[in-house]
Amino acid sequence: MNKLAEKVQQALVTAIDNDDLVLPTLPEVALKIREAAEDPDISISHLSKVIGRDTALSARLIKVVNSPLMRATQEVTDLHTAITRLGTNYSSNLAIGLVMEQIFHARSEAVEQKMRDVWRRSLEVAGVSYALCRSHSQLKPDQAALGGLVHQIGVLPILTYAEDHYELLSDPVSLNHVIESIHPILGDKLLGGWDFPEMLAKLPGQYLDLERDSPKLDYIDLVQVAVLYCHRGTDHPLASVPVSTLPAIKKLRVDPYSDALRAELDEARSMFY
């Protein structure tokens, strides 16, 4: 790692340890959705009202229900029907994940572009995680998608920091070094602070551990496989990982090279756009 990256990393780690780093807060609408969803007697109408206050979010959920993966027989055109189709738990988890886009905003164009790229990758990983989970596991696809949507959430505070430190912003190699080494720690810290369920709160810090072998398949496994899948064919180091030997793949019991799986996952990549 070069000098600048080392210096910045040290400064960031110290700031994290001393709780001096300003971390983004969960968007207001996400808190309201979570609060509503925690009521065991919540009605679809009430949840529709809460989610419906955010028109962009409502449109996204309707679009998800109409995506080819959901195979809706009739097109869904309103939020109430979308939530009925998905169920309240499912809808609230997807909504909380999709609302994250609101914090992916920056003042400078360079950082804005980088944030867009991170969010786009997160949407792709969420779609692939969802499809893997739904077809090849007993776990909950909405949780898998939520894991995909937040797996790189720790990149945000680093990019915000870079906006205020021009020497880092103007040195993309150093910036990438810092992002790669620190975003997992920051991601865990953020999701812990946002009271995410434990099975997801530790995801940013573990999904890149390719030797990780949990006793049984979990959401970290699903997101890990989805991340590797979404890097295929790129020049990223993760593109050359021998996927078939991964503990996560063995637990999923899929043939990573089968055409059927490839077709299913390619379709899933655009599910949340």
Tab-separated table of C-alpha atoms in Angstrom:
chain	number	residue	atom	x	y	z
A	1	MET	CA	0.000	0.000	0.000
A	2	ASN	CA	1.350	3.442	-0.830
A	3	LYS	CA	2.137	6.213	1.683
A	4	LEU	CA	-1.040	8.241	1.170
A	5	ALA	CA	-3.295	5.200	1.466
A	6	GLU	CA	-1.493	4.165	4.655
A	7	LYS	CA	-1.782	7.639	6.161
A	8	VAL	CA	-5.495	7.928	5.352
A	9	GLN	CA	-6.197	4.426	6.570
A	10	GLN	CA	-4.511	5.204	9.887
A	11	ALA	CA	-6.502	8.432	10.235
A	12	LEU	CA	-9.774	6.654	9.437
A	13	VAL	CA	-9.112	3.725	11.789
A	14	THR	CA	-8.305	6.175	14.601
A	15	ALA	CA	-11.466	8.154	13.829
A	16	ILE	CA	-13.522	4.929	13.884
A	17	ASP	CA	-11.986	3.812	17.192
A	18	ASN	CA	-12.673	7.203	18.783
A	19	ASP	CA	-16.159	7.438	17.271
A	20	ASP	CA	-15.080	10.636	15.515
A	21	LEU	CA	-16.116	9.558	12.043
A	22	VAL	CA	-19.450	10.980	10.974
A	23	LEU	CA	-21.470	7.985	9.835
A	24	PRO	CA	-24.633	8.359	7.773
A	25	THR	CA	-27.918	7.801	9.587
A	26	LEU	CA	-30.653	5.511	8.371
A	27	PRO	CA	-33.073	7.542	6.197
A	28	GLU	CA	-36.184	8.755	8.037
A	29	VAL	CA	-38.506	6.777	5.779
A	30	ALA	CA	-36.566	3.557	6.546
A	31	LEU	CA	-37.028	4.145	10.285
A	32	LYS	CA	-40.761	4.705	9.775
A	33	ILE	CA	-41.083	1.537	7.664
A	34	ARG	CA	-39.171	-0.479	10.239
A	35	GLU	CA	-41.309	0.903	13.072
A	36	ALA	CA	-44.485	0.038	11.173
A	37	ALA	CA	-43.232	-3.443	10.300
A	38	GLU	CA	-42.431	-4.191	13.945
A	39	ASP	CA	-46.151	-4.035	14.733
A	40	PRO	CA	-47.331	-7.674	14.459
A	41	ASP	CA	-50.854	-6.515	13.559
A	42	ILE	CA	-49.816	-4.121	10.821
A	43	SER	CA	-52.303	-3.876	7.995
A	44	ILE	CA	-51.364	-3.716	4.338
A	45	SER	CA	-53.178	-0.368	4.125
A	46	HIS	CA	-51.089	1.130	6.918
A	47	LEU	CA	-47.797	-0.084	5.440
A	48	SER	CA	-48.929	1.207	2.019
A	49	LYS	CA	-49.470	4.610	3.585
A	50	VAL	CA	-45.990	4.664	5.158
A	51	ILE	CA	-44.161	3.478	2.033
A	52	GLY	CA	-46.454	5.546	-0.214
A	53	ARG	CA	-45.074	8.796	1.236
A	54	ASP	CA	-41.994	8.139	-0.871
A	55	THR	CA	-43.202	8.043	-4.462
A	56	ALA	CA	-39.904	6.893	-5.950
A	57	LEU	CA	-39.774	4.002	-3.481
A	58	SER	CA	-43.376	3.009	-4.240
A	59	ALA	CA	-42.587	2.929	-7.953
A	60	ARG	CA	-39.546	0.715	-7.264
A	61	LEU	CA	-41.536	-1.828	-5.272
A	62	ILE	CA	-44.215	-2.017	-7.963
A	63	LYS	CA	-41.480	-2.530	-10.545
A	64	VAL	CA	-39.921	-5.343	-8.487
A	65	VAL	CA	-43.271	-7.153	-8.267
A	66	ASN	CA	-43.597	-6.896	-12.038
A	67	SER	CA	-40.054	-8.116	-12.711
A	68	PRO	CA	-39.695	-11.341	-14.735
A	69	LEU	CA	-38.369	-13.110	-11.641
A	70	MET	CA	-41.655	-12.634	-9.805
A	71	ARG	CA	-43.598	-14.004	-12.758
A	72	ALA	CA	-46.729	-12.027	-11.931
A	73	THR	CA	-49.600	-13.239	-14.112
A	74	GLN	CA	-51.188	-9.796	-14.208
A	75	GLU	CA	-49.349	-6.512	-14.131
A	76	VAL	CA	-49.441	-4.830	-10.724
A	77	THR	CA	-50.020	-1.093	-10.970
A	78	ASP	CA	-50.578	0.060	-7.370
A	79	LEU	CA	-48.652	-0.166	-4.114
A	80	HIS	CA	-51.429	-1.873	-2.115
A	81	THR	CA	-51.514	-4.797	-4.559
A	82	ALA	CA	-47.703	-4.917	-4.656
A	83	ILE	CA	-47.529	-5.234	-0.857
A	84	THR	CA	-50.354	-7.798	-0.880
A	85	ARG	CA	-48.372	-9.833	-3.399
A	86	LEU	CA	-45.099	-9.579	-1.464
A	87	GLY	CA	-46.449	-9.644	2.099
A	88	THR	CA	-45.769	-6.976	4.727
A	89	ASN	CA	-42.487	-8.420	6.056
A	90	TYR	CA	-41.079	-8.928	2.630
A	91	SER	CA	-42.182	-5.501	1.417
A	92	SER	CA	-40.705	-3.685	4.393
A	93	ASN	CA	-37.308	-5.407	4.073
A	94	LEU	CA	-37.057	-4.654	0.360
A	95	ALA	CA	-38.232	-1.086	0.942
A	96	ILE	CA	-35.635	-0.488	3.679
A	97	GLY	CA	-32.919	-1.816	1.355
A	98	LEU	CA	-34.010	0.261	-1.634
A	99	VAL	CA	-34.288	3.432	0.465
A	100	MET	CA	-30.515	3.215	1.013
A	101	GLU	CA	-30.105	4.884	-2.357
A	102	GLN	CA	-31.025	8.165	-0.665
A	103	ILE	CA	-27.739	8.245	1.220
A	104	PHE	CA	-25.641	7.543	-1.877
A	105	HIS	CA	-25.268	11.215	-2.737
A	106	ALA	CA	-22.254	13.459	-2.920
A	107	ARG	CA	-21.313	17.083	-3.446
A	108	SER	CA	-18.614	16.543	-6.056
A	109	GLU	CA	-19.138	14.920	-9.428
A	110	ALA	CA	-16.218	12.497	-9.030
A	111	VAL	CA	-17.570	11.125	-5.754
A	112	GLU	CA	-21.152	11.120	-7.021
A	113	GLN	CA	-20.039	8.938	-9.945
A	114	LYS	CA	-18.248	6.525	-7.624
A	115	MET	CA	-21.309	6.319	-5.380
A	116	ARG	CA	-23.529	5.597	-8.403
A	117	ASP	CA	-21.172	2.749	-9.370
A	118	VAL	CA	-21.265	1.268	-5.856
A	119	TRP	CA	-25.065	1.495	-5.739
A	120	ARG	CA	-25.461	-0.051	-9.185
A	121	ARG	CA	-23.266	-2.977	-8.171
A	122	SER	CA	-25.262	-3.321	-4.936
A	123	LEU	CA	-28.521	-3.528	-6.922
A	124	GLU	CA	-27.056	-6.248	-9.145
A	125	VAL	CA	-25.737	-8.245	-6.201
A	126	ALA	CA	-29.117	-7.894	-4.465
A	127	GLY	CA	-30.934	-9.329	-7.499
A	128	VAL	CA	-28.551	-12.277	-7.827
A	129	SER	CA	-28.649	-12.937	-4.044
A	130	TYR	CA	-32.442	-12.920	-4.215
A	131	ALA	CA	-32.544	-15.417	-7.086
A	132	LEU	CA	-29.965	-17.763	-5.526
A	133	CYS	CA	-31.837	-17.693	-2.252
A	134	ARG	CA	-35.270	-18.254	-3.754
A	135	SER	CA	-34.328	-21.160	-6.009
A	136	HIS	CA	-31.564	-22.880	-4.066
A	137	SER	CA	-32.135	-22.414	-0.332
A	138	GLN	CA	-34.691	-22.395	2.481
A	139	LEU	CA	-33.642	-18.889	3.544
A	140	LYS	CA	-35.698	-15.714	2.988
A	141	PRO	CA	-35.115	-14.017	-0.378
A	142	ASP	CA	-36.033	-10.560	0.965
A	143	GLN	CA	-33.257	-10.841	3.586
A	144	ALA	CA	-30.809	-12.034	0.933
A	145	ALA	CA	-31.694	-9.026	-1.240
A	146	LEU	CA	-31.317	-6.678	1.732
A	147	GLY	CA	-27.870	-8.200	2.370
A	148	GLY	CA	-26.924	-7.517	-1.251
A	149	LEU	CA	-28.160	-3.933	-1.055
A	150	VAL	CA	-26.012	-3.142	2.006
A	151	HIS	CA	-22.912	-5.293	1.450
A	152	GLN	CA	-20.824	-2.267	0.381
A	153	ILE	CA	-22.459	0.289	2.649
A	154	GLY	CA	-19.094	0.887	4.363
A	155	VAL	CA	-17.772	2.571	1.213
A	156	LEU	CA	-20.020	5.586	1.873
A	157	PRO	CA	-18.209	7.166	4.837
A	158	ILE	CA	-14.875	6.730	3.025
A	159	LEU	CA	-16.142	8.570	-0.057
A	160	THR	CA	-17.626	11.307	2.144
A	161	TYR	CA	-14.230	11.619	3.862
A	162	ALA	CA	-12.508	11.783	0.448
A	163	GLU	CA	-14.695	14.752	-0.530
A	164	ASP	CA	-13.054	16.750	2.254
A	165	HIS	CA	-9.525	15.500	1.495
A	166	TYR	CA	-8.612	16.458	-2.021
A	167	GLU	CA	-5.246	14.677	-2.047
A	168	LEU	CA	-7.109	11.375	-1.617
A	169	LEU	CA	-9.815	12.232	-4.117
A	170	SER	CA	-7.248	13.082	-6.788
A	171	ASP	CA	-5.404	9.786	-6.281
A	172	PRO	CA	-7.794	6.983	-7.354
A	173	VAL	CA	-5.255	4.209	-6.659
A	174	SER	CA	-4.881	5.270	-3.011
A	175	LEU	CA	-8.617	5.789	-2.678
A	176	ASN	CA	-9.304	2.267	-3.926
A	177	HIS	CA	-6.718	0.840	-1.517
A	178	VAL	CA	-8.404	2.580	1.390
A	179	ILE	CA	-11.881	1.499	0.282
A	180	GLU	CA	-10.868	-2.135	-0.098
A	181	SER	CA	-9.172	-2.390	3.247
A	182	ILE	CA	-11.597	-0.404	5.415
A	183	HIS	CA	-15.096	-0.683	3.971
A	184	PRO	CA	-15.800	-4.079	5.625
A	185	ILE	CA	-15.061	-2.707	9.149
A	186	LEU	CA	-17.127	0.405	8.487
A	187	GLY	CA	-19.983	-1.613	7.008
A	188	ASP	CA	-20.273	-3.724	10.155
A	189	LYS	CA	-20.168	-0.584	12.293
A	190	LEU	CA	-22.892	1.107	10.272
A	191	LEU	CA	-25.285	-1.837	10.176
A	192	GLY	CA	-24.710	-2.476	13.889
A	193	GLY	CA	-25.519	1.167	14.608
A	194	TRP	CA	-28.659	0.900	12.500
A	195	ASP	CA	-29.809	-2.154	14.506
A	196	PHE	CA	-29.796	-4.501	11.549
A	197	PRO	CA	-30.469	-8.142	12.449
A	198	GLU	CA	-27.264	-9.911	13.481
A	199	MET	CA	-27.244	-12.264	10.475
A	200	LEU	CA	-26.884	-9.198	8.210
A	201	ALA	CA	-24.998	-6.813	10.517
A	202	LYS	CA	-21.796	-8.863	10.198
A	203	LEU	CA	-22.137	-9.347	6.433
A	204	PRO	CA	-19.895	-6.491	5.156
A	205	GLY	CA	-16.996	-7.719	7.285
A	206	GLN	CA	-17.248	-11.351	6.201
A	207	TYR	CA	-18.508	-11.649	2.639
A	208	LEU	CA	-14.986	-11.258	1.201
A	209	ASP	CA	-13.568	-14.100	3.303
A	210	LEU	CA	-13.505	-16.769	0.595
A	211	GLU	CA	-12.426	-19.490	3.026
A	212	ARG	CA	-15.277	-18.789	5.422
A	213	ASP	CA	-17.151	-21.989	6.133
A	214	SER	CA	-20.192	-21.580	8.361
A	215	PRO	CA	-21.888	-24.758	9.656
A	216	LYS	CA	-24.842	-24.181	7.330
A	217	LEU	CA	-25.759	-21.935	4.409
A	218	ASP	CA	-26.418	-18.334	5.448
A	219	TYR	CA	-26.955	-14.886	3.915
A	220	ILE	CA	-23.212	-14.127	3.887
A	221	ASP	CA	-22.686	-17.214	1.674
A	222	LEU	CA	-25.413	-16.074	-0.727
A	223	VAL	CA	-24.051	-12.532	-1.032
A	224	GLN	CA	-20.501	-13.849	-1.463
A	225	VAL	CA	-21.524	-16.057	-4.387
A	226	ALA	CA	-23.580	-13.198	-5.875
A	227	VAL	CA	-20.626	-10.774	-5.632
A	228	LEU	CA	-18.321	-13.231	-7.404
A	229	TYR	CA	-20.958	-13.843	-10.051
A	230	CYS	CA	-21.390	-10.108	-10.703
A	231	HIS	CA	-17.619	-9.659	-11.139
A	232	ARG	CA	-17.344	-12.381	-13.773
A	233	GLY	CA	-15.809	-11.210	-17.020
A	234	THR	CA	-14.359	-8.012	-15.497
A	235	ASP	CA	-10.711	-7.229	-14.743
A	236	HIS	CA	-11.401	-7.226	-10.990
A	237	PRO	CA	-9.285	-9.704	-8.951
A	238	LEU	CA	-12.519	-11.396	-7.777
A	239	ALA	CA	-13.238	-12.393	-11.387
A	240	SER	CA	-10.458	-14.989	-11.292
A	241	VAL	CA	-11.556	-16.761	-8.083
A	242	PRO	CA	-12.068	-20.524	-8.708
A	243	VAL	CA	-15.732	-20.522	-7.680
A	244	SER	CA	-16.336	-24.280	-7.664
A	245	THR	CA	-14.040	-24.812	-4.653
A	246	LEU	CA	-15.786	-22.256	-2.431
A	247	PRO	CA	-17.385	-23.603	0.768
A	248	ALA	CA	-20.403	-21.361	-0.008
A	249	ILE	CA	-20.930	-23.034	-3.418
A	250	LYS	CA	-20.717	-26.485	-1.863
A	251	LYS	CA	-23.447	-25.555	0.621
A	252	LEU	CA	-25.594	-24.076	-2.152
A	253	ARG	CA	-25.255	-27.314	-4.133
A	254	VAL	CA	-25.321	-25.602	-7.528
A	255	ASP	CA	-23.140	-26.059	-10.566
A	256	PRO	CA	-21.693	-22.554	-10.976
A	257	TYR	CA	-21.004	-23.201	-14.653
A	258	SER	CA	-24.421	-24.483	-15.706
A	259	ASP	CA	-26.171	-22.556	-18.478
A	260	ALA	CA	-29.511	-22.727	-16.671
A	261	LEU	CA	-28.087	-21.065	-13.562
A	262	ARG	CA	-26.310	-18.461	-15.657
A	263	ALA	CA	-29.529	-17.569	-17.500
A	264	GLU	CA	-31.468	-17.293	-14.225
A	265	LEU	CA	-28.847	-15.105	-12.542
A	266	ASP	CA	-28.328	-12.873	-15.574
A	267	GLU	CA	-32.049	-12.133	-15.549
A	268	ALA	CA	-31.893	-11.446	-11.796
A	269	ARG	CA	-29.153	-8.826	-12.105
A	270	SER	CA	-31.576	-6.159	-13.287
A	271	MET	CA	-34.397	-7.088	-10.920
A	272	PHE	CA	-33.990	-4.055	-8.649
A	273	TYR	CA	-33.101	-1.404	-11.227
